[in-house]
Every structure is written in structure tokens, then in C-alpha cells.
Short mmCIF file of C-alpha atoms and ligand atoms in Angstrom, two decimals:
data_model
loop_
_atom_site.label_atom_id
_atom_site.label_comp_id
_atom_site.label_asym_id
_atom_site.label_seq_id
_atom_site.Cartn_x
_atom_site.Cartn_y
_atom_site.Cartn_z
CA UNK A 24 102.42 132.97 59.77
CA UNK A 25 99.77 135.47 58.80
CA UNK A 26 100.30 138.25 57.06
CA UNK A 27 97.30 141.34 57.36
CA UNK A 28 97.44 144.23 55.34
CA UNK A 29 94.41 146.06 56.79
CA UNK A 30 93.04 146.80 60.14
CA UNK A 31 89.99 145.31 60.17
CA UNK A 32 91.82 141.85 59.15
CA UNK A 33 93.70 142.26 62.02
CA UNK A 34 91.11 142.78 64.34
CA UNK A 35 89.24 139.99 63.21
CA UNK A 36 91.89 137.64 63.88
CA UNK A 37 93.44 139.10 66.97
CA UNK A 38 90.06 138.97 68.77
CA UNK A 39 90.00 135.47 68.18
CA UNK A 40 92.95 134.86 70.15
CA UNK A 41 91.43 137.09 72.91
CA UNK A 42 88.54 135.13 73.08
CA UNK A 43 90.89 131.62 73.15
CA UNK A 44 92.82 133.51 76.52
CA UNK A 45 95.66 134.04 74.39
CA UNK A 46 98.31 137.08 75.08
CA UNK A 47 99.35 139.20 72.15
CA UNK A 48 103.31 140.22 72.15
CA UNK A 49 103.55 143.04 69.49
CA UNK A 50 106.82 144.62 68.42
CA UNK A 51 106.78 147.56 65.91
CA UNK A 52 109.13 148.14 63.42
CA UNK A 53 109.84 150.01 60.48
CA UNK A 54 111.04 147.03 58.26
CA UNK A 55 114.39 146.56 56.97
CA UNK A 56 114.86 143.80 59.58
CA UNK A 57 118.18 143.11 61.51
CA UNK A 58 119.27 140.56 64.43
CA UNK A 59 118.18 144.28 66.46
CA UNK A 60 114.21 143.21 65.53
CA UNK A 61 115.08 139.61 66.17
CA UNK A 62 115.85 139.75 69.34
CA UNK A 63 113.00 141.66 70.06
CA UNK A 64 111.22 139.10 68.01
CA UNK A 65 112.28 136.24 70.50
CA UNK A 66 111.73 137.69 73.42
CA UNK A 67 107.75 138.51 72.68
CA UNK A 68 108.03 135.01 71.70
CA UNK A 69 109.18 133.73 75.64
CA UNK A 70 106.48 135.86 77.36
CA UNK A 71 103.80 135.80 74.73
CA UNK A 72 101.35 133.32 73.28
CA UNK A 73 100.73 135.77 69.72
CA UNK A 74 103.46 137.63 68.49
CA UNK A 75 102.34 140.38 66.38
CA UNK A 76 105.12 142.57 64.12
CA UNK A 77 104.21 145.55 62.55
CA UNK A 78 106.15 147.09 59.50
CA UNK A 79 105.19 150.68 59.00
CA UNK A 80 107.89 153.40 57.88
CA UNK A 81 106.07 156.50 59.37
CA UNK A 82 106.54 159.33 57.47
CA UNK A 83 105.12 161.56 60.28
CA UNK A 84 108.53 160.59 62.43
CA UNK A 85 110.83 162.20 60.00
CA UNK A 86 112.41 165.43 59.53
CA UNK A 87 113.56 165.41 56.15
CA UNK A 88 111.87 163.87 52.83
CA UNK A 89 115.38 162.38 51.72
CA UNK A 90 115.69 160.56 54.82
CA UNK A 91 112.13 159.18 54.64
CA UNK A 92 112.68 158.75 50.75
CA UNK A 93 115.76 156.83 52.05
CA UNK A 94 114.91 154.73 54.62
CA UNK A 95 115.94 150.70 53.03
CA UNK A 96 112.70 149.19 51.89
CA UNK A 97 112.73 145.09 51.63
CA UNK A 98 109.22 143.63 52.07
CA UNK A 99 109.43 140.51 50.66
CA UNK A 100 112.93 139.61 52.90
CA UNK A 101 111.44 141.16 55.89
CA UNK A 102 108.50 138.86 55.48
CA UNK A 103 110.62 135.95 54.96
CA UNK A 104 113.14 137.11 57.88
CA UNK A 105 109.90 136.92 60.28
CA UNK A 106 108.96 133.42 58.96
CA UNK A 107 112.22 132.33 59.18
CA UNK A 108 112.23 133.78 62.85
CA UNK A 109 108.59 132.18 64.05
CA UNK A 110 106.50 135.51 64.33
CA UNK A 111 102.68 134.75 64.21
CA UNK A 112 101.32 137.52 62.70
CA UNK A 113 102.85 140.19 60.28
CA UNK A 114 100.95 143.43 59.97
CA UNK A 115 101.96 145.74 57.07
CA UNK A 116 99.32 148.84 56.66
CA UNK A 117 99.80 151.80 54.18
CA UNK A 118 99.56 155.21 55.26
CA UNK A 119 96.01 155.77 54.65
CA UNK A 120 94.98 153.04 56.91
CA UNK A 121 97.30 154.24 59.79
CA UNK A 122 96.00 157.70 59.35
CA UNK A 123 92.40 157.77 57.91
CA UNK A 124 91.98 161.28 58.98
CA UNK A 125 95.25 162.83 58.18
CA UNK A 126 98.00 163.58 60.36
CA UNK A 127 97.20 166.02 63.01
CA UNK A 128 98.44 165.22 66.37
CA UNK A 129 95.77 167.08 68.36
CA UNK A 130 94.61 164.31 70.63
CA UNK A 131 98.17 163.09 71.19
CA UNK A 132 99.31 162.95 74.62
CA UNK A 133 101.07 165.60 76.23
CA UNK A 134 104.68 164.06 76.01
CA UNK A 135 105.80 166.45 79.33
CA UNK A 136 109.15 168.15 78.12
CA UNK A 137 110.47 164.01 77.31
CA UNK A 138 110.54 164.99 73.49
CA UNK A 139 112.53 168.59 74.20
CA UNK A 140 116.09 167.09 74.99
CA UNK A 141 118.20 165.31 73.04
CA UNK A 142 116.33 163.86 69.71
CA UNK A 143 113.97 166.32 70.55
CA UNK A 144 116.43 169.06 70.02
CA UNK A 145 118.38 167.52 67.03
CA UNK A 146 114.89 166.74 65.38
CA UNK A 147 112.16 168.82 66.04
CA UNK A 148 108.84 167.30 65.57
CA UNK A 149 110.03 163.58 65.50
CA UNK A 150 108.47 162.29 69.00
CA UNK A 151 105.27 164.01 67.94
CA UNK A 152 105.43 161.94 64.80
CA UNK A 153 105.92 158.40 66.89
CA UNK A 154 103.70 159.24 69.57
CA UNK A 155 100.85 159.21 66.52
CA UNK A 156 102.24 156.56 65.13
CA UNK A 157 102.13 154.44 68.54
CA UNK A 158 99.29 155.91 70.02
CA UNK A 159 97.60 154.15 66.77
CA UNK A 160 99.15 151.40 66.35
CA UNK A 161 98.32 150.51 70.09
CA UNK A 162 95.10 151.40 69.77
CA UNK A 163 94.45 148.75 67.00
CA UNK A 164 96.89 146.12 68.81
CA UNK A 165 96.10 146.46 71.79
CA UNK A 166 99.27 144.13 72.97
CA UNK A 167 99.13 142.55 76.33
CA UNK A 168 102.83 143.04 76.00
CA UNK A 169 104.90 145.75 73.94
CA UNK A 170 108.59 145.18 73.13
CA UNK A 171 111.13 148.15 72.11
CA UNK A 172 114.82 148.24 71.72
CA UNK A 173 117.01 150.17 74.76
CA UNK A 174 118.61 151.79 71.46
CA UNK A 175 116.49 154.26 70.98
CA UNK A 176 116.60 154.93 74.71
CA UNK A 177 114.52 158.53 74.62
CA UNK A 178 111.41 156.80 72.64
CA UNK A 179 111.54 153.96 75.36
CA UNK A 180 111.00 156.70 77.93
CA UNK A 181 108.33 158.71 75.80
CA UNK A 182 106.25 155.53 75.06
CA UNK A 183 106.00 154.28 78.63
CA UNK A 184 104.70 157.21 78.86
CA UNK A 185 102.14 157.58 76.81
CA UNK A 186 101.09 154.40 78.19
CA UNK A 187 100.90 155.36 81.56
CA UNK A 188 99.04 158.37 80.90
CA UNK A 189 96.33 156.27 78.93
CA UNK A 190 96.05 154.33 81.43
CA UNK A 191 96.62 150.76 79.33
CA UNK A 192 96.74 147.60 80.21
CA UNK A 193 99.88 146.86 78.14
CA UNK A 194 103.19 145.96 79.85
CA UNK A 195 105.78 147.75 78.59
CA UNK A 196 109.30 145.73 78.22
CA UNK A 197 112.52 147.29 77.67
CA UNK A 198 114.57 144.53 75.24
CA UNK A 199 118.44 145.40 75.19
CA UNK A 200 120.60 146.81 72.74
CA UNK A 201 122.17 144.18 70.14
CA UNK A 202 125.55 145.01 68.68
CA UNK A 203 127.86 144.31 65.81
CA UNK A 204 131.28 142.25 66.96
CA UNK A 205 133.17 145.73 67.21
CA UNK A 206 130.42 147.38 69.27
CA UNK A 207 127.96 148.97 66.48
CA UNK A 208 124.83 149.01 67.45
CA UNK A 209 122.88 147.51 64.67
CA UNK A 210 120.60 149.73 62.68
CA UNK A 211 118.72 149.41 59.50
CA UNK A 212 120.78 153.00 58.56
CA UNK A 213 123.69 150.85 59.07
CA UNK A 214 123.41 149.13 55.36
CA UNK A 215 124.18 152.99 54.48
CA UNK A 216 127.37 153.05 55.41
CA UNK A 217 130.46 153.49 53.36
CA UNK A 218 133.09 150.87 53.88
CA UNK A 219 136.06 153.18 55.29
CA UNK A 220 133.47 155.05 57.35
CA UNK A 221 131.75 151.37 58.71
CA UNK A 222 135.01 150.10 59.31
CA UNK A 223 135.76 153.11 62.20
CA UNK A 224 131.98 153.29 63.20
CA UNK A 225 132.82 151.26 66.87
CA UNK A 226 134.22 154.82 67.91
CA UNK A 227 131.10 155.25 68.79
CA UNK A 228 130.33 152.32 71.42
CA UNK A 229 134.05 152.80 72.69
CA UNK A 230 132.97 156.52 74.03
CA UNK A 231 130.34 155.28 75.41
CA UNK A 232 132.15 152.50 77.10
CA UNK A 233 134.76 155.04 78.34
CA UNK A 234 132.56 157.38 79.47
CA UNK A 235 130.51 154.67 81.77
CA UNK A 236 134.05 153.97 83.09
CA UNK A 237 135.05 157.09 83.46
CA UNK A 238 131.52 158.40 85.71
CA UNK A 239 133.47 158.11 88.37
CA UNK A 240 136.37 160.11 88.25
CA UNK A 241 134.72 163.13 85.99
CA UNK A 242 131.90 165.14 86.20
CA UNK A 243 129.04 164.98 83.48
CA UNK A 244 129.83 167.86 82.39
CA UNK A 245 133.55 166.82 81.52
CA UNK A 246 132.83 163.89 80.35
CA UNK A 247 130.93 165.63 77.37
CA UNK A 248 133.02 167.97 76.44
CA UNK A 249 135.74 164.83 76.45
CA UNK A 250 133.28 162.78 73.96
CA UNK A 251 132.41 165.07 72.05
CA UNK A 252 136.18 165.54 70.89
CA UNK A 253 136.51 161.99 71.10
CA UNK A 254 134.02 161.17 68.51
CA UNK A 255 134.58 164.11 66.07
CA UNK A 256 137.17 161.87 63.89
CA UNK A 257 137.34 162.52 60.28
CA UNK A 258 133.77 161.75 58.06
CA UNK A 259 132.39 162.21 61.83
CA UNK A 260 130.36 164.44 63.04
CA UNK A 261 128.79 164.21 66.97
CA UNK A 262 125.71 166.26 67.08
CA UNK A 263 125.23 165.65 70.84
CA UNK A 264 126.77 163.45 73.59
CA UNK A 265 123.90 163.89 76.70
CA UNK A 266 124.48 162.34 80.42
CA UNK A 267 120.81 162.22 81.83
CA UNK A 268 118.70 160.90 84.57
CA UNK A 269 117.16 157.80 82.72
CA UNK A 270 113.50 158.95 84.22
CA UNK A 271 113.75 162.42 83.63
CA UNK A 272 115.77 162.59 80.26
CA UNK A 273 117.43 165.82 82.07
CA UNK A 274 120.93 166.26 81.91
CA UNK A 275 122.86 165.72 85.25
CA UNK A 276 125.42 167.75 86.98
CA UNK A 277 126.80 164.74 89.33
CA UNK A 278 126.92 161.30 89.12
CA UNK A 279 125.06 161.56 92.93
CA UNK A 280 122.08 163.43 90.83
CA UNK A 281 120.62 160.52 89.93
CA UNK A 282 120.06 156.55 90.39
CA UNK A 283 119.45 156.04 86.69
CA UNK A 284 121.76 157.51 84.79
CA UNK A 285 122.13 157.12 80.50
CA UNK A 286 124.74 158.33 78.26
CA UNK A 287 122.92 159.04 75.13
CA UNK A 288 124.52 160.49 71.95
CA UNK A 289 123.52 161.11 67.93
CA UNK A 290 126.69 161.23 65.64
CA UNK A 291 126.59 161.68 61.63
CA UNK A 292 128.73 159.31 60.23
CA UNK A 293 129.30 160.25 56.77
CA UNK A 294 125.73 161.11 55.66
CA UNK A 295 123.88 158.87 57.72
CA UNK A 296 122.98 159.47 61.50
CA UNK A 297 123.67 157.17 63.67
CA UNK A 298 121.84 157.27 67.90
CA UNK A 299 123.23 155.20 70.90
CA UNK A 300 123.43 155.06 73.99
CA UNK A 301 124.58 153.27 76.96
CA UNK A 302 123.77 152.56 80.87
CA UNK A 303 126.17 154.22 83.44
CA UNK A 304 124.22 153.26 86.09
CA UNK A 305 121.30 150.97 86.54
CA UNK A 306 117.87 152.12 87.95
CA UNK A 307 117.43 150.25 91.94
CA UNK A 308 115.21 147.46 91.56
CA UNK A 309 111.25 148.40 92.20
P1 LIG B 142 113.04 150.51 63.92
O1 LIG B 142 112.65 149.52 62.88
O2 LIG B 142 114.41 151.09 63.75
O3 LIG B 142 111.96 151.55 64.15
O4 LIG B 142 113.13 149.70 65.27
C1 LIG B 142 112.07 148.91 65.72
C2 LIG B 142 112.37 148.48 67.12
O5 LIG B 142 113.58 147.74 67.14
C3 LIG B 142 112.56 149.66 68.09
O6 LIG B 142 111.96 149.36 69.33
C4 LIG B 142 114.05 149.73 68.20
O7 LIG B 142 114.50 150.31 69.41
C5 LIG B 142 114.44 148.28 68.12
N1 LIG B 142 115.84 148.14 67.71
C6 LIG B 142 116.44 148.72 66.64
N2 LIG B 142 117.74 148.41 66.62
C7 LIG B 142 117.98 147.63 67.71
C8 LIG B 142 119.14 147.00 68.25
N3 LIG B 142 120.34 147.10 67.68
N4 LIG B 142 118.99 146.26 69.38
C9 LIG B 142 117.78 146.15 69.99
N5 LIG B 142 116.66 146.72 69.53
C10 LIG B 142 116.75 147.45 68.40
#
């Protein structure tokens, strides 16, 4: 496994698997590795020849300095999580070399109203923040193949995207959500959690659950305002519960609205945030 620190390193060796025919799988992370990143991990692996994992905690994608100042930092058992795991490459810059020139996001793509709802709302600013992040980070990639977790649903939307509009060659793949025994969806933030507050965390996954059985019987808009009583327990706090078309990231007024259709939600659990979101109906096959 190599591990690159700068871009130009990088470059130097990814072009030599270019010029060998070889495709480059590349998943991006922000470190603090779970089984989440794994699976991601293994499935570049299956449909790649060069799997390339980036760990960069963008400070550009948060709201708040504490959460950024935060955010668990493990290098040195990331790196040996990723050997352990079979990645080929590991690519760890520093903020300077992601952003040379500073921060601005002039030159971004327009994100069309997908960064408005939802995360958008709760955390103004944050999708401008990733899209710089990715739009770099793809830039000096330059996967064949791109791999992103369904849990943060919203960004999965934004960067196919951004993809689309730059016209890239880069297949964009969609890797499911993994989840703790009781439901959890795992999440570096997770390791933040206090014990009596962890132990009722699968409240969150249940509404979900009930919700995607429950599309049928109640309108969106019901179903909601159910949730959002549902998940304000004690040490709880629901910020939003959304039901949206899964293209359009726009909330629905009937389940007939829409053939892809997401129940997305962002709860604080003590004082740590905690996004997921689940499929009530899957998108018909192209
Ligand atoms: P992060 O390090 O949190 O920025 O996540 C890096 C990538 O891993 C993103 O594409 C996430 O959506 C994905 N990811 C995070 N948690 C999970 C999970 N529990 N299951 C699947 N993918 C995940």
C-alpha cells in the first residue's frame, strides 16, 4: 500500500496505472475509519483495478469551529485499518495542498436548489464546502469510478451532480448504508456518544423503518409530524424529518408524487448530530 501526502506524488503514480490500462476506484473520506468506509472500501475493490482512499477533514464543509475542532482524528489506525482492508493507495493532503489558492468557491458548480433543503437548511454553507472539496479532489483523482455512502443521501445527489454538469468520465456508484446490530447507522460522530444516549440511538432507524411502512396508509405530510414526535425522546432532539423525491430532494405531498421517494432526517443526540435516512420506495430501473 502506498501512502502520498502530496499531489504531485499522486499524480505521478496514478498516471502510471493509466498508462498500464488500469481503472482507479477512489473513495473519499474524512478519516476516523468505520466498517461504513470499509464497505465502500470493498466494493471499489470488486469493480476496480486501483483503489485510491483519500483522508481529508475539510474544514470548508463545516459550520462550526468546535465541530471541525472535534471531528475524531486517528491517522496512524486509519492507515493501518486500510492496510488491513487491501486499499492500494492512501492519499492524505493538508489543507494548503487541497486549497493552494484559498477557499473561494467561485468556479464551483451551480448546485441547482440540491443544497437548499434539508442539510442545506440545517447547515448553511456546508454543500458549498464539499462541492470544493470534491470538485478538487476529482480533479486530481480523476477516478474511473467514485464510491459514496447512501448515508449521506443529499451529498450523493449533489455530487452526481456536479459530475454530470462537468461532464466527467467518472461513474458514480451509490454503496449502501451499513448499520450497527440495533439499526445505527455507523458514523465516525458515533464514538461521541454517551453510553445512556448510544444505548437508545436505534430510535432513530426504527422511525425510519416505520415510516417506510407506514407510506402507505399516511400522507407525507403526517408521517412527519408523527416522526418528529417520535424521535424527540429525552437527550433527543430531531431537527428535521424530510419525505422527498430522491431526484429532486423536494418534499412530496403523496406517495403517487414520486417514483423515488427518501425519508431523510438529522437528529441531535445529546451534543452530537446524527443524519439518516432510508428508501421508501426504489427509483424504476433505467
Ligand atoms: P465521511 O468520512 O463521514 O465523510 O464518509 C466518507 C464516505 O463514507 C461518504 O461517502 C459516506 O457517505 C460514507 N459512509 C459514512 N458512513 C457510512 C455508513 N454507515 N455506510 C455506508 N457508507 C458510509
Amino acid at each position: 500500500m502506498f501512502v502520498f501526502r502530496t499531489i504531485d506524488d499522486l499524480r505521478t503514480y496514478l498516471d502510471t496505472i493509466r498508462k498500464e490500462d488500469q481503472t482507479i476506484g477512489f473513495v473519499p473520506t474524512m478519516g476516523a475509519l468505520h466498517d461504513g468506509h470499509r464497505s465502500l472500501l470493498e466494493q471499489a475493490k470488486e469493480s476496480s483495478d486501483c483503489t485510491v482512499v483519500s483522508i481529508f477533514v475539510n474544514p470548508t464543509q463545516f459550520n462550526h469551529v468546535a465541530d471541525f475542532e472535534k471531528y475524531p482524528v486517528d491517522l496512524e489506525s486509519d492507515i493501518n485499518f486500510l492496510y488491513g482492508a487491501g486499499c492500494h493507495v492512501v492519499f492524505i493532503p493538508d489543507v494548503e495542498g487541497i486549497y493552494p489558492g484559498g477557499t473561494d468557491a467561485t468556479g464551483t458548480v451551480d448546485l441547482a436548489g440540491l443544497d437548499e433543503t434539508m442539510e442545506g437548511e440545517f447547515r448553511p454553507g456546508h454543500f458549498t464546502g464539499v462541492a470544493l472539496v470534491m470538485q478538487r479532489l476529482l480533479e486530481i483523482v480523476s477516478p474511473d469510478l467514485l464510491f459514496m455512502g447512501q448515508k449521506d443521501f443529499q451529498q450523493t445527489v449533489i455530487i452526481r451532480h456536479i459530475i454530470k454538469v462537468l461532464g466527467m468520465h467518472t461513474r458514480f456508484v451509490t454503496c449502501p448504508t451499513i448499520r450497527e446490530p440495533d439499526g445505527l447507522a455507523m458514523s465516525s460522530r458515533n464514538v461521541r456518544l454517551a453510553a445512556h444516549i448510544r444505548d437508545r440511538a436505534s430510535v432513530i432507524y426504527h422511525t425510519l423503518d416505520t415510516i417506510r411502512h407506514m407510506l402507505g396508509n399516511k400522507t407525507p405530510t403526517e408521517l412527519q409530524q408523527w416522526a418528529m414526535k417520535a424521535l424527540n425522546i429525552p437527550d433527543f432532539r430531531p431537527e428535521y424529518v424530510a419525505i422527498v423525491d430522491g431526484n429532486t430532494l423536494q418534499p412530496i405531498a403523496a406517495a403517487s408524487d414520486a417514483d423515488f421517494i427518501v425519508a431523510c432526517c438529522s437528529v441531535w443526540a445529546g451534543d452530537v448530530r446524527l443524519i439518516d435516512n432510508m428508501i421508501l420506495r426504489e427509483p424504476a430501473a433505467d
